[in-house]
Structure formats: C-alpha cells, structure tokens
Short mmCIF file of N, CA, C and O in Angstrom, two decimals:
data_model
loop_
_atom_site.label_atom_id
_atom_site.label_comp_id
_atom_site.label_asym_id
_atom_site.label_seq_id
_atom_site.Cartn_x
_atom_site.Cartn_y
_atom_site.Cartn_z
N UNK A 1 -135.67 -42.66 -113.04
CA UNK A 1 -135.23 -41.28 -113.39
C UNK A 1 -133.73 -41.37 -113.83
O UNK A 1 -133.03 -42.52 -113.55
N UNK A 2 -133.52 -40.51 -114.80
CA UNK A 2 -132.46 -40.51 -115.48
C UNK A 2 -130.93 -40.15 -114.66
O UNK A 2 -131.18 -39.24 -113.63
N UNK A 3 -130.10 -40.39 -115.17
CA UNK A 3 -128.76 -39.76 -114.59
C UNK A 3 -128.14 -38.84 -115.08
O UNK A 3 -128.02 -38.68 -116.46
N UNK A 4 -127.50 -37.86 -114.42
CA UNK A 4 -126.85 -36.88 -115.23
C UNK A 4 -125.21 -36.44 -114.83
O UNK A 4 -125.25 -37.07 -113.53
N UNK A 5 -124.30 -35.92 -115.71
CA UNK A 5 -123.15 -35.64 -114.97
C UNK A 5 -123.13 -34.11 -115.70
O UNK A 5 -123.31 -33.72 -116.70
N UNK A 6 -121.79 -33.48 -115.08
CA UNK A 6 -121.27 -32.40 -115.19
C UNK A 6 -119.69 -32.56 -115.64
O UNK A 6 -119.20 -33.38 -115.34
N UNK A 7 -119.70 -31.99 -116.91
CA UNK A 7 -118.11 -32.35 -117.43
C UNK A 7 -117.38 -31.01 -117.96
O UNK A 7 -118.30 -30.20 -118.21
N UNK A 8 -116.00 -31.10 -117.61
CA UNK A 8 -115.50 -29.95 -118.37
C UNK A 8 -115.27 -29.93 -119.86
O UNK A 8 -115.54 -31.05 -120.15
N UNK A 9 -114.70 -29.15 -120.56
CA UNK A 9 -114.60 -29.51 -121.85
C UNK A 9 -113.44 -30.22 -122.34
O UNK A 9 -113.32 -31.02 -123.22
N UNK A 10 -112.53 -30.93 -121.65
CA UNK A 10 -111.65 -31.79 -121.77
C UNK A 10 -112.17 -33.28 -121.14
O UNK A 10 -111.41 -34.07 -121.30
N UNK A 11 -113.58 -33.01 -120.86
CA UNK A 11 -114.21 -34.48 -120.61
C UNK A 11 -113.86 -35.15 -119.25
O UNK A 11 -114.16 -36.24 -119.01
N UNK A 12 -113.51 -33.96 -118.30
CA UNK A 12 -113.42 -34.58 -116.57
C UNK A 12 -114.79 -34.22 -116.27
O UNK A 12 -115.55 -33.60 -116.10
N UNK A 13 -115.43 -35.41 -115.66
CA UNK A 13 -116.67 -35.33 -114.87
C UNK A 13 -116.42 -34.98 -113.25
O UNK A 13 -115.40 -35.49 -112.86
N UNK A 14 -116.76 -34.20 -113.09
CA UNK A 14 -116.97 -33.16 -111.96
C UNK A 14 -118.09 -33.59 -110.83
O UNK A 14 -117.68 -32.82 -109.50
N UNK A 15 -119.31 -33.63 -111.49
CA UNK A 15 -120.36 -34.15 -110.51
C UNK A 15 -121.24 -34.79 -111.22
O UNK A 15 -121.44 -34.99 -112.57
N UNK A 16 -122.09 -35.92 -110.72
CA UNK A 16 -123.04 -36.72 -110.94
C UNK A 16 -124.24 -36.51 -110.17
O UNK A 16 -123.95 -36.45 -108.74
N UNK A 17 -125.46 -36.83 -110.66
CA UNK A 17 -126.76 -36.90 -109.85
C UNK A 17 -127.64 -37.53 -110.79
O UNK A 17 -127.87 -37.95 -111.95
N UNK A 18 -128.86 -37.86 -110.01
CA UNK A 18 -129.98 -38.47 -110.58
C UNK A 18 -131.11 -37.37 -110.35
O UNK A 18 -131.28 -36.81 -109.42
N UNK A 19 -131.88 -37.22 -111.42
CA UNK A 19 -133.11 -36.27 -111.21
C UNK A 19 -134.00 -36.76 -111.70
O UNK A 19 -134.19 -37.32 -112.79
N UNK A 20 -135.15 -36.13 -111.72
CA UNK A 20 -136.76 -36.90 -112.10
C UNK A 20 -136.61 -36.44 -113.64
O UNK A 20 -137.41 -37.17 -114.65
N UNK A 21 -136.19 -35.34 -114.25
CA UNK A 21 -136.28 -34.59 -115.47
C UNK A 21 -135.45 -33.84 -115.90
O UNK A 21 -134.54 -33.46 -115.09
N UNK A 22 -135.31 -33.60 -116.92
CA UNK A 22 -134.15 -32.23 -117.35
C UNK A 22 -134.06 -31.29 -116.99
O UNK A 22 -133.10 -30.87 -116.80
N UNK A 23 -135.27 -30.72 -116.92
CA UNK A 23 -135.59 -29.39 -116.17
C UNK A 23 -134.82 -29.25 -114.78
O UNK A 23 -134.08 -28.12 -114.36
N UNK A 24 -135.12 -30.47 -113.91
CA UNK A 24 -134.50 -30.21 -112.86
C UNK A 24 -132.93 -29.92 -113.00
O UNK A 24 -132.02 -29.65 -111.92
N UNK A 25 -132.38 -31.06 -114.04
CA UNK A 25 -131.10 -31.26 -114.15
C UNK A 25 -130.54 -29.82 -114.56
O UNK A 25 -129.60 -29.49 -114.02
N UNK A 26 -130.81 -29.28 -115.50
CA UNK A 26 -130.70 -28.01 -116.01
C UNK A 26 -130.38 -26.88 -114.79
O UNK A 26 -129.60 -25.97 -114.28
N UNK A 27 -131.71 -26.88 -113.68
CA UNK A 27 -131.41 -26.25 -112.31
C UNK A 27 -130.45 -26.37 -111.42
O UNK A 27 -129.55 -25.73 -111.10
N UNK A 28 -130.03 -28.03 -111.39
CA UNK A 28 -128.81 -28.37 -110.49
C UNK A 28 -127.39 -27.92 -111.56
O UNK A 28 -126.71 -27.24 -110.53
N UNK A 29 -127.19 -27.87 -112.48
CA UNK A 29 -126.48 -27.42 -113.39
C UNK A 29 -126.02 -25.89 -113.04
O UNK A 29 -124.83 -25.46 -112.92
N UNK A 30 -126.75 -25.19 -112.93
CA UNK A 30 -126.87 -23.85 -112.75
C UNK A 30 -126.28 -23.45 -111.38
O UNK A 30 -125.94 -22.40 -111.21
N UNK A 31 -126.50 -24.21 -110.74
CA UNK A 31 -125.78 -24.10 -109.21
C UNK A 31 -124.23 -24.42 -109.18
O UNK A 31 -123.53 -24.19 -108.10
N UNK A 32 -123.60 -25.12 -110.20
CA UNK A 32 -122.20 -25.37 -110.42
C UNK A 32 -121.71 -24.97 -111.39
O UNK A 32 -120.84 -25.55 -112.37
N UNK A 33 -121.58 -23.64 -112.05
CA UNK A 33 -121.05 -23.17 -113.33
C UNK A 33 -119.84 -23.10 -113.34
O UNK A 33 -119.29 -23.39 -114.22
N UNK A 34 -118.90 -23.04 -112.43
CA UNK A 34 -117.42 -22.69 -112.43
C UNK A 34 -116.52 -23.71 -111.43
O UNK A 34 -115.58 -23.35 -110.80
N UNK A 35 -117.20 -24.80 -110.80
CA UNK A 35 -116.53 -25.47 -110.02
C UNK A 35 -115.37 -26.39 -110.59
O UNK A 35 -114.91 -27.11 -109.53
N UNK A 36 -115.07 -26.82 -111.63
CA UNK A 36 -114.00 -27.99 -111.92
C UNK A 36 -112.42 -27.17 -111.77
O UNK A 36 -112.43 -26.06 -112.34
N UNK A 37 -111.60 -27.94 -111.13
CA UNK A 37 -110.37 -27.54 -111.00
C UNK A 37 -109.72 -27.32 -112.73
O UNK A 37 -110.29 -28.03 -113.61
N UNK A 38 -109.10 -26.03 -112.62
CA UNK A 38 -108.50 -25.85 -113.71
C UNK A 38 -109.28 -25.39 -115.17
O UNK A 38 -108.89 -25.00 -116.15
N UNK A 39 -110.64 -25.13 -114.46
CA UNK A 39 -111.46 -24.39 -115.87
C UNK A 39 -111.33 -22.88 -115.24
O UNK A 39 -111.72 -22.38 -114.30
N UNK A 40 -110.87 -22.21 -116.62
CA UNK A 40 -110.76 -20.52 -116.38
C UNK A 40 -112.32 -20.00 -116.11
O UNK A 40 -113.26 -20.44 -116.69
N UNK A 41 -112.30 -19.37 -115.27
CA UNK A 41 -113.40 -18.30 -114.99
C UNK A 41 -114.00 -17.70 -116.35
O UNK A 41 -113.43 -17.73 -116.99
N UNK A 42 -115.24 -17.85 -116.14
CA UNK A 42 -116.28 -17.36 -117.32
C UNK A 42 -116.29 -18.92 -118.17
O UNK A 42 -117.52 -18.38 -118.83
N UNK A 43 -115.99 -19.78 -118.08
CA UNK A 43 -115.98 -21.20 -118.76
C UNK A 43 -117.27 -22.10 -118.11
O UNK A 43 -116.90 -21.77 -116.69
N UNK A 44 -118.24 -22.62 -118.36
CA UNK A 44 -119.29 -23.29 -117.71
C UNK A 44 -118.97 -24.41 -118.21
O UNK A 44 -118.30 -25.23 -119.11
N UNK A 45 -119.55 -25.34 -117.39
CA UNK A 45 -119.46 -26.97 -117.09
C UNK A 45 -120.82 -27.37 -118.21
O UNK A 45 -121.70 -26.81 -118.39
N UNK A 46 -120.54 -28.70 -118.85
CA UNK A 46 -121.48 -29.04 -119.80
C UNK A 46 -122.12 -30.01 -119.06
O UNK A 46 -121.91 -30.78 -118.04
N UNK A 47 -123.55 -30.15 -119.21
CA UNK A 47 -124.40 -31.32 -118.56
C UNK A 47 -124.75 -32.27 -119.59
O UNK A 47 -125.42 -31.68 -120.70
N UNK A 48 -124.54 -33.67 -119.20
CA UNK A 48 -125.28 -34.36 -120.04
C UNK A 48 -126.19 -35.62 -119.21
O UNK A 48 -125.91 -35.39 -118.02
N UNK A 49 -126.48 -36.25 -120.15
CA UNK A 49 -127.66 -37.16 -119.56
C UNK A 49 -127.52 -38.49 -120.21
O UNK A 49 -127.19 -38.71 -121.27
N UNK A 50 -127.70 -39.35 -119.20
CA UNK A 50 -127.42 -40.86 -119.66
C UNK A 50 -128.63 -41.41 -120.57
O UNK A 50 -129.47 -41.08 -120.02
N UNK A 51 -128.26 -41.99 -121.52
CA UNK A 51 -129.24 -42.90 -122.58
C UNK A 51 -129.09 -44.20 -122.76
O UNK A 51 -127.85 -44.41 -122.33
N UNK A 52 -129.51 -44.83 -123.44
CA UNK A 52 -129.41 -46.27 -123.78
C UNK A 52 -128.55 -46.19 -124.90
O UNK A 52 -127.79 -47.29 -124.86
N UNK A 53 -128.21 -44.93 -125.47
CA UNK A 53 -127.30 -45.21 -126.45
C UNK A 53 -125.81 -44.20 -126.00
O UNK A 53 -125.01 -43.84 -126.87
N UNK A 54 -125.84 -43.94 -124.70
CA UNK A 54 -124.34 -43.53 -124.03
C UNK A 54 -125.05 -41.98 -123.78
O UNK A 54 -126.10 -41.81 -123.35
N UNK A 55 -123.97 -40.93 -123.56
CA UNK A 55 -124.18 -39.58 -122.97
C UNK A 55 -124.74 -38.79 -124.03
O UNK A 55 -124.24 -38.72 -124.98
N UNK A 56 -125.86 -37.87 -123.69
CA UNK A 56 -126.32 -36.84 -124.54
C UNK A 56 -126.15 -35.76 -123.75
O UNK A 56 -126.59 -35.63 -122.77
N UNK A 57 -125.79 -34.61 -124.62
CA UNK A 57 -125.53 -33.55 -123.99
C UNK A 57 -126.44 -32.58 -124.12
O UNK A 57 -127.31 -32.62 -125.07
N UNK A 58 -126.86 -31.63 -123.04
CA UNK A 58 -128.20 -30.72 -122.90
C UNK A 58 -127.60 -29.72 -122.98
O UNK A 58 -126.45 -29.08 -122.24
N UNK A 59 -128.35 -28.77 -123.65
CA UNK A 59 -128.42 -27.26 -123.70
C UNK A 59 -128.58 -26.47 -122.25
O UNK A 59 -129.28 -27.33 -121.62
N UNK A 60 -128.63 -25.54 -122.00
CA UNK A 60 -128.87 -24.61 -121.02
C UNK A 60 -130.27 -24.76 -120.80
O UNK A 60 -131.13 -24.42 -119.81
N UNK A 61 -130.86 -24.66 -122.13
CA UNK A 61 -132.61 -24.73 -122.08
C UNK A 61 -132.95 -26.32 -121.61
O UNK A 61 -134.16 -26.38 -121.87
N UNK A 62 -131.97 -27.12 -121.56
CA UNK A 62 -132.83 -28.52 -121.58
C UNK A 62 -133.02 -29.28 -122.71
O UNK A 62 -133.81 -30.19 -122.71
N UNK A 63 -132.58 -28.87 -124.08
CA UNK A 63 -133.05 -29.61 -124.92
C UNK A 63 -131.38 -30.51 -125.46
O UNK A 63 -130.38 -29.86 -125.02
N UNK A 64 -131.87 -31.73 -125.91
CA UNK A 64 -130.53 -32.36 -126.04
C UNK A 64 -129.96 -32.14 -127.53
O UNK A 64 -130.44 -31.89 -128.36
N UNK A 65 -128.73 -32.72 -127.48
CA UNK A 65 -127.76 -32.33 -128.65
C UNK A 65 -126.69 -33.80 -128.73
O UNK A 65 -126.23 -34.32 -127.67
N UNK A 66 -127.21 -34.44 -129.65
CA UNK A 66 -126.34 -35.76 -130.07
C UNK A 66 -125.11 -35.40 -130.58
O UNK A 66 -124.89 -34.91 -131.28
N UNK A 67 -124.01 -36.04 -129.70
CA UNK A 67 -122.90 -35.72 -130.29
C UNK A 67 -122.25 -37.09 -131.28
O UNK A 67 -122.63 -37.89 -131.24
#
C-alpha cells in the first residue's frame, strides 16, 4: 500500500497516512482541507504519493502530477 502525505505550499508536512489506492487518499485529503498552521483560510493542502522516484503530487481528482 502506498504512503501519502499532506503538505502546505511552503512544503511543511502536516499529515501522513497509508491507503490502498489514490481515491482513498483523495477522500482522506478532503477531510483535512484547512488544518495546517499558518495556512490562510481558503487555501488547501496538497496531496502527494510516495513512489520509487520520490513524491508525486495528486490533484483533487486523484491523477498524478510529476514535479
């Protein structure tokens, strides 16, 4: 099972979890939209999945974006 994390725009990790698949992680992310200290209201946390090549960002629909 892959590992996931939520990060702020500044790169601070605010939560980590392991889920069976990307859609489960997207659902988990939706329960944590504004929980990072110092994040202005209305800004959301980014979801990333750990891969062999490092962390890959997932958009809210669960598709990956390679930075």
